[in-house]
CSV table of C-alpha atoms in Angstrom, one decimal:
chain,number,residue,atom,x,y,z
A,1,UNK,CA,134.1,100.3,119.6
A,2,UNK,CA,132.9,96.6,118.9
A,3,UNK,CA,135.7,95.6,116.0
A,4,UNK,CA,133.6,91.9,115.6
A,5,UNK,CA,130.4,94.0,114.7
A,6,UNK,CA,130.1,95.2,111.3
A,7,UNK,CA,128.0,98.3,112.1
A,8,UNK,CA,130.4,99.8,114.7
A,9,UNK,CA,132.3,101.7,111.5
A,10,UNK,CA,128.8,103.6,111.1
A,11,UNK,CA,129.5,104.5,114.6
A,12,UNK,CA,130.3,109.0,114.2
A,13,UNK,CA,130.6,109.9,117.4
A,14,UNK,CA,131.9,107.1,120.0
A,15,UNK,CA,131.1,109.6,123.0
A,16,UNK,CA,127.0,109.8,122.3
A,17,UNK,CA,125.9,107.0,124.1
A,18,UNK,CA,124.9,105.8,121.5
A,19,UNK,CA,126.2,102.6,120.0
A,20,UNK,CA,125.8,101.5,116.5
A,21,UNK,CA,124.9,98.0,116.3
A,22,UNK,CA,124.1,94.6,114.6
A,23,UNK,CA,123.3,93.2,117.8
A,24,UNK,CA,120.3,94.4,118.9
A,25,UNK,CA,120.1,94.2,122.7
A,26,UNK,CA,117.9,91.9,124.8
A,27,UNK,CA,115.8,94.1,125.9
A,28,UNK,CA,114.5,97.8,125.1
A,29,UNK,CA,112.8,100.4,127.4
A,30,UNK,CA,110.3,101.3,125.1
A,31,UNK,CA,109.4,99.1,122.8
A,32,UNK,CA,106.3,97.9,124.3
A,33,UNK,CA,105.1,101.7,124.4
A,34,UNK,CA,106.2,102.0,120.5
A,35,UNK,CA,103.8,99.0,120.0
A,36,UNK,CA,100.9,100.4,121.9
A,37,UNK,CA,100.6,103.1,119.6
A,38,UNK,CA,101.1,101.5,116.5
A,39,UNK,CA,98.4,99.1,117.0
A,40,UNK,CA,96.0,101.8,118.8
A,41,UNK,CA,96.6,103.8,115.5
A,42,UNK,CA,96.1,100.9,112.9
A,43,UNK,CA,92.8,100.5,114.9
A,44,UNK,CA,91.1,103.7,115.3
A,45,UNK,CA,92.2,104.8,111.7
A,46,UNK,CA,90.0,102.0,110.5
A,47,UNK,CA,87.3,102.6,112.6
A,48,UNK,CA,87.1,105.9,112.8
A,49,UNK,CA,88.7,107.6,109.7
A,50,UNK,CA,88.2,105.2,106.9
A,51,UNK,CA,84.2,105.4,107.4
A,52,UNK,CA,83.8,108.9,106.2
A,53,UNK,CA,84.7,110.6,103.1
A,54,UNK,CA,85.5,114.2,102.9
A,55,UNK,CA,86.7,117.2,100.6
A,56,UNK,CA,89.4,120.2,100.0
A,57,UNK,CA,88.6,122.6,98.3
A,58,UNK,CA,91.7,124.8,96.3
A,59,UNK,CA,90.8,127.4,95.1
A,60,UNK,CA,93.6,128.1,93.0
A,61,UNK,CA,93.7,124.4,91.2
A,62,UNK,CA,93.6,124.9,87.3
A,63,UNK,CA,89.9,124.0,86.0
A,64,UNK,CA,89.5,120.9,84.3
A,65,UNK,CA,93.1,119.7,85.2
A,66,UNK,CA,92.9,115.7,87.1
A,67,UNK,CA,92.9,114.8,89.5
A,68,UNK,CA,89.8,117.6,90.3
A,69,UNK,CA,88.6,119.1,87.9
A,70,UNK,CA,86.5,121.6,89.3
A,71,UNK,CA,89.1,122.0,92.2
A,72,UNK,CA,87.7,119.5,95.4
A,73,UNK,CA,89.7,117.0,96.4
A,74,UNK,CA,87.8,114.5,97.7
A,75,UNK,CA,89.3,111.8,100.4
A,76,UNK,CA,89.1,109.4,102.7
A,77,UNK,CA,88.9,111.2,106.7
A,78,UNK,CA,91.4,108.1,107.5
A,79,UNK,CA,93.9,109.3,105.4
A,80,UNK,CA,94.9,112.7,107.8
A,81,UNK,CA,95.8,109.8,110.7
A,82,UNK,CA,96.1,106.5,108.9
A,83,UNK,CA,99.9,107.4,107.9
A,84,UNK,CA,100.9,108.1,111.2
A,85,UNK,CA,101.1,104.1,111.5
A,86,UNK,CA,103.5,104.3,108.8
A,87,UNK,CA,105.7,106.8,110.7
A,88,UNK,CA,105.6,104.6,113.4
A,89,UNK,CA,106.8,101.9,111.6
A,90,UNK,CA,109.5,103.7,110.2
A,91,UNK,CA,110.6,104.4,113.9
A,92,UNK,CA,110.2,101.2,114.5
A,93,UNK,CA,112.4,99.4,112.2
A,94,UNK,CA,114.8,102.3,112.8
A,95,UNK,CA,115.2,102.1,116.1
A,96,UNK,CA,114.4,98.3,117.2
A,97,UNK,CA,115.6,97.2,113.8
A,98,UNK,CA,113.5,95.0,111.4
A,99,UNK,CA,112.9,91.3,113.4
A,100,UNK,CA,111.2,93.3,115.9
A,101,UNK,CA,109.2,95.7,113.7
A,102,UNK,CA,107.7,92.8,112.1
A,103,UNK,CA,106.4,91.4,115.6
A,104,UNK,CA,104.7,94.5,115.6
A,105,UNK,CA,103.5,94.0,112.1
A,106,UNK,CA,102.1,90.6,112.8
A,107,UNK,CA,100.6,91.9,116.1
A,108,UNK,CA,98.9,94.7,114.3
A,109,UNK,CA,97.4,92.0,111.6
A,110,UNK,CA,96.4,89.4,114.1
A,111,UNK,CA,94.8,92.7,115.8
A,112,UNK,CA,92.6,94.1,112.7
A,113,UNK,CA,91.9,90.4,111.9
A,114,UNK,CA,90.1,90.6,115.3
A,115,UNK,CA,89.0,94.0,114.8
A,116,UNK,CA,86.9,92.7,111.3
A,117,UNK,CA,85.2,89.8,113.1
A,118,UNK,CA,84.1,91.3,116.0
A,119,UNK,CA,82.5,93.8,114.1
A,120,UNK,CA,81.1,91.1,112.3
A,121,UNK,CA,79.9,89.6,115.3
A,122,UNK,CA,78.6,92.9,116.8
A,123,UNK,CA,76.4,94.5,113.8
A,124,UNK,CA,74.8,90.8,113.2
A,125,UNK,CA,73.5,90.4,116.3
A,126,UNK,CA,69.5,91.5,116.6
A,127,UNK,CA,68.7,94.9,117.5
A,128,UNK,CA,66.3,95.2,120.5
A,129,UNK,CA,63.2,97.1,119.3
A,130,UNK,CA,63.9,100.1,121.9
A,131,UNK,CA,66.9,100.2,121.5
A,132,UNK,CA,67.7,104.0,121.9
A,133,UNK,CA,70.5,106.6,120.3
A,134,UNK,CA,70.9,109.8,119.1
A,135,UNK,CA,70.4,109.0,115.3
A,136,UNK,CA,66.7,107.2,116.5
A,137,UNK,CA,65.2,110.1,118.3
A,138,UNK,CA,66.2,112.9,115.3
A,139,UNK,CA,65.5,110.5,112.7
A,140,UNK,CA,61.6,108.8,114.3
A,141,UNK,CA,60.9,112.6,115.0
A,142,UNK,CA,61.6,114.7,111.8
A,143,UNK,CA,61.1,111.9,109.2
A,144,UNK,CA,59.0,109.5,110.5
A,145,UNK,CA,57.1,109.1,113.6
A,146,UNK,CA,56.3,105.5,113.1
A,147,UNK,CA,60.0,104.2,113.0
A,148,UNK,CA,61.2,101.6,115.2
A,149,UNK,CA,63.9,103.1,117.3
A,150,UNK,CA,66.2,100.2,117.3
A,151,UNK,CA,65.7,99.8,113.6
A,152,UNK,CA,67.3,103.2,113.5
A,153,UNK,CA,70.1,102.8,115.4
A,154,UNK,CA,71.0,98.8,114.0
A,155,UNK,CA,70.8,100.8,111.1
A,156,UNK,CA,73.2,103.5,111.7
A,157,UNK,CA,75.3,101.4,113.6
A,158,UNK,CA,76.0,99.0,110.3
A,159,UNK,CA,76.3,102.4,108.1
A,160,UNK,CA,79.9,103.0,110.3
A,161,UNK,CA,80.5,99.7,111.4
A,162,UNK,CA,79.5,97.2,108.5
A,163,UNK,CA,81.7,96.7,105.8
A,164,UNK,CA,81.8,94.3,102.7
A,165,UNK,CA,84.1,91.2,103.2
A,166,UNK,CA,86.4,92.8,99.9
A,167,UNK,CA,86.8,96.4,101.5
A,168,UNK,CA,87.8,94.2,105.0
A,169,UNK,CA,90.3,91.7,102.7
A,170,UNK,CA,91.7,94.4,100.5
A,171,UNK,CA,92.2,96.4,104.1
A,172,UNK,CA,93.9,93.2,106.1
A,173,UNK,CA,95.9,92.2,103.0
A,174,UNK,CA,97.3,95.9,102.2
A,175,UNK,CA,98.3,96.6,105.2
A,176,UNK,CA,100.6,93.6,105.8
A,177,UNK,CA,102.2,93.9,102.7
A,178,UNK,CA,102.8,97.5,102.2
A,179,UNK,CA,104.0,97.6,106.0
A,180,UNK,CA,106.6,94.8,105.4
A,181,UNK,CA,107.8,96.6,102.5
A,182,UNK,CA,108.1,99.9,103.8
A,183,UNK,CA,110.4,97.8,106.9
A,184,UNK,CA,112.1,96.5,104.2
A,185,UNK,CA,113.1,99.5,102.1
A,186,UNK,CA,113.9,101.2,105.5
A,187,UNK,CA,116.4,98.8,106.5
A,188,UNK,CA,117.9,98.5,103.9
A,189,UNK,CA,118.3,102.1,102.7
A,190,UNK,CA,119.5,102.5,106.5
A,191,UNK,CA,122.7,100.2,105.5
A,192,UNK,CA,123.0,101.7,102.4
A,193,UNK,CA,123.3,105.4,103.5
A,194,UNK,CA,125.7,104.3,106.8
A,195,UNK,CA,122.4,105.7,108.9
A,196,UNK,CA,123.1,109.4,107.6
A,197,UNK,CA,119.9,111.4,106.1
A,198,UNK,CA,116.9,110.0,107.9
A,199,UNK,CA,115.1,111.2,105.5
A,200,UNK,CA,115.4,109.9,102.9
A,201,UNK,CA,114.5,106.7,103.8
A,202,UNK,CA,111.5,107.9,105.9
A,203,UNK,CA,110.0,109.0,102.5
A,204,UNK,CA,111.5,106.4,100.7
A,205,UNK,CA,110.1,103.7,102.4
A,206,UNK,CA,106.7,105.6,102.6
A,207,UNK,CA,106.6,105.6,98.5
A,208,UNK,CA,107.0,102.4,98.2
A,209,UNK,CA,105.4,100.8,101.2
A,210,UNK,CA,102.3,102.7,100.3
A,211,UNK,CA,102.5,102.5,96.9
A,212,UNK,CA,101.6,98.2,97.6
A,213,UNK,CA,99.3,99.2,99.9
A,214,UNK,CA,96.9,101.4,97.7
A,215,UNK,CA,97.8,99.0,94.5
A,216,UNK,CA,96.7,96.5,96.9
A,217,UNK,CA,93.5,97.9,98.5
A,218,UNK,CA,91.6,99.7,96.1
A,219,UNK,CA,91.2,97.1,93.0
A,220,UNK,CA,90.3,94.3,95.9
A,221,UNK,CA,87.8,96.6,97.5
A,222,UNK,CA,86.5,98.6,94.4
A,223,UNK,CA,87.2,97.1,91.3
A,224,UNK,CA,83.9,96.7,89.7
A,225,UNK,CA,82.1,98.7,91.9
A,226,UNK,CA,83.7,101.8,90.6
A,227,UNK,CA,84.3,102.9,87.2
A,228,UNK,CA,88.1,102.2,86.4
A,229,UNK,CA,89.2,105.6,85.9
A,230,UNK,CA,87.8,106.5,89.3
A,231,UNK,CA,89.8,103.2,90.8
A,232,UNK,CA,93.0,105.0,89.6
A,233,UNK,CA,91.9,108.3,90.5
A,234,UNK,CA,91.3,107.4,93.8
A,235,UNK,CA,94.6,105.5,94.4
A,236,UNK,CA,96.7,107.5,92.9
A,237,UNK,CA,95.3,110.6,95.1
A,238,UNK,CA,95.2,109.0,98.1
A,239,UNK,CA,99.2,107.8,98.0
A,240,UNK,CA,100.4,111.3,97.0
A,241,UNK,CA,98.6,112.6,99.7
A,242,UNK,CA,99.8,110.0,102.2
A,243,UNK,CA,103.6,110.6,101.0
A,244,UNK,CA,103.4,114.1,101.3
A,245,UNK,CA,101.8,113.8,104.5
A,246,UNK,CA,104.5,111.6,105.8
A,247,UNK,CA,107.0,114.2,104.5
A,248,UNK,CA,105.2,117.0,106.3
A,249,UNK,CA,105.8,114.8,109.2
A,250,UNK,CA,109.6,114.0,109.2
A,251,UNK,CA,110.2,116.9,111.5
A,252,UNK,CA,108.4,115.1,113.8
A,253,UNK,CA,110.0,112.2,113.0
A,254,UNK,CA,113.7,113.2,113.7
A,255,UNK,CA,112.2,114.3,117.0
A,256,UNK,CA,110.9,111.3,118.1
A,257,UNK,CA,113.9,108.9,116.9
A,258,UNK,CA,116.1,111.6,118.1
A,259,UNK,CA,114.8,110.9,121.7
A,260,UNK,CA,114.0,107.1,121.5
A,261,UNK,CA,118.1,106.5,120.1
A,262,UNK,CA,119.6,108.4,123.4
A,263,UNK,CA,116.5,106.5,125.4
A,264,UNK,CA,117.5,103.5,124.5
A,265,UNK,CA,121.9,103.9,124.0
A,266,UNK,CA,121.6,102.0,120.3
A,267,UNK,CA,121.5,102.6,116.8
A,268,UNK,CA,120.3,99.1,115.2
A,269,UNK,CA,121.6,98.3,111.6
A,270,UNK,CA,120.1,95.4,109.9
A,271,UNK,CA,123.3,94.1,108.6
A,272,UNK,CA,122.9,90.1,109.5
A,273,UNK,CA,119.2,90.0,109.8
A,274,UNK,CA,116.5,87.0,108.5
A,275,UNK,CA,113.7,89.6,106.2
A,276,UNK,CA,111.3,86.6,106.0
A,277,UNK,CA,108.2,88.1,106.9
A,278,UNK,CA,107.6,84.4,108.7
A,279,UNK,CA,110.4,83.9,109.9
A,280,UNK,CA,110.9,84.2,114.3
A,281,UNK,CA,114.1,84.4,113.8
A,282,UNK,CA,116.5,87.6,113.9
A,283,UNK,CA,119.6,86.5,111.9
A,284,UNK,CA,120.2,85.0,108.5
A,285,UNK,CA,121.6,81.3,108.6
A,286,UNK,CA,125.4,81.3,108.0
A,287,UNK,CA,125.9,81.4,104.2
A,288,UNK,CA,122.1,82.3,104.0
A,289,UNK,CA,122.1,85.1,100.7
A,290,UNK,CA,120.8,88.3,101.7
């Protein structure tokens, strides 16, 4: 045991190989691997997920009682893979520790930054008149015979790819903050509970850091657009279900940080750590308040 590291009395069981630490190591195994699939994640969830809205029905839901009344709960698809970024993150800052879960944070913004202008790029370009896909030849056929093909698909294209500048603002903005708070809370509640029950911090993170993230996104995006009570409807959904889809996944969760602690011989406390999300630095200044 380090005696000139404050986290080595959160150490349990000397004979793990696994060391608890302030000190995070120079390098890790997988890091880079953890990052891949964070960012791949953050990605596709926006592309693909948060384009299409679907429904649950429950068929034993009370009639007339919110948040649907007559008993379909209706969502965004996004919503059943979107949170997996947040268990990511949680793995993140709980195994690689905070400095370096907000590299990943910053790599994942400067990422859907990227992602929002290319698809800016992309669906303003012209569409070639024969320009041919699946939507053109069901849609010229059955509706209307006349109908330029590439008209169709540009069409079709900017139905799933288009979005308004406030839906790809409230998106970019919520997910920096409510991922930097969810490291946040996580590292801290890691100190505070000595690094006993996970998860509690899993889920406690996951209330809060989505809880900014949906007060963030949907008044940016929808606010006048929607009718108020279905602005709050909506958000307040939304995070329940991504909570309680995070806490479905902390099995998952324990499996995964389970493997990646012995993997990588640490277990990373954020006890001297510098939580500006600008800073590039790892530690605090001497003096510096927490």
């Amino acid at each position: 045991m380090d005696n000139t590291d404050p986290a080595a009395i959160f150490d349990r069981d000397p004979a793990d190989g696994i060391a608890a630490t302030s000190k995070a190591p120079v390098t890790f195994r997988h890091y880079d691997l953890v990052m891949a699939a964070f960012v791949a994640i953050l990605l596709l969830s926006n592309i693909i997920g948060a384009a299409k809205l679907t429904f649950l029905e429950v068929g034993w839901w009370p009639d007339g009682w919110w948040p649907a009344a007559d008993g379909v709960f209706i969502y965004g698809a996004g919503i059943l893979f979107f949170p997996l970024g947040y268990v990511i993150g949680d793995i993140l800052t709980e195994i690689y520790g905070f400095a370096r879960a907000r590299r990943v944070i910053w790599t994942g913004f400067a990422a859907m930054i990227f992602l929002a202008f290319m698809s800016f790029v992309v669906v303003s370009l012209p569409a070639f008149d024969q320009w041919t896909c699946a939507a053109s030849g069901t849609l010229s056929m059955n509706d209307n015979p006349a109908s330029v093909p590439g008209s169709i698909c540009q069409q079709t294209y900017e139905s799933v790819f288009g979005s308004t500048w406030r839906i790809v603002a409230a998106s970019i903005l919520a997910f920096w903050a409510g991922e930097f708070v969810n490291s946040y809370v996580m590292a801290k509640m890691k100190v505070w509970t000595k690094g006993k029950a996970l998860w509690t911090r899993t889920i406690g993170s996951t209330v809060v850091g989505q809880g900014v993230d949906s007060l963030i996104f949907y008044p940016i995006a929808f606010w006048g657009i929607w009718t108020t009570e279905a602005v709050v409807t909506v958000m307040i959904t939304n995070w329940l279900l991504k909570v309680l889809w995070e806490a479905a996944l902390t099995p998952l969760t324990y499996a995964v940080v389970g493997r990646l602690k012995k993997a990588e011989g640490v277990d990373l406390f954020d006890m001297d750590t510098d939580f500006s999300p600008f800073s590039s630095k790892e530690h605090r200044k001497p003096g510096a308040a927490a």
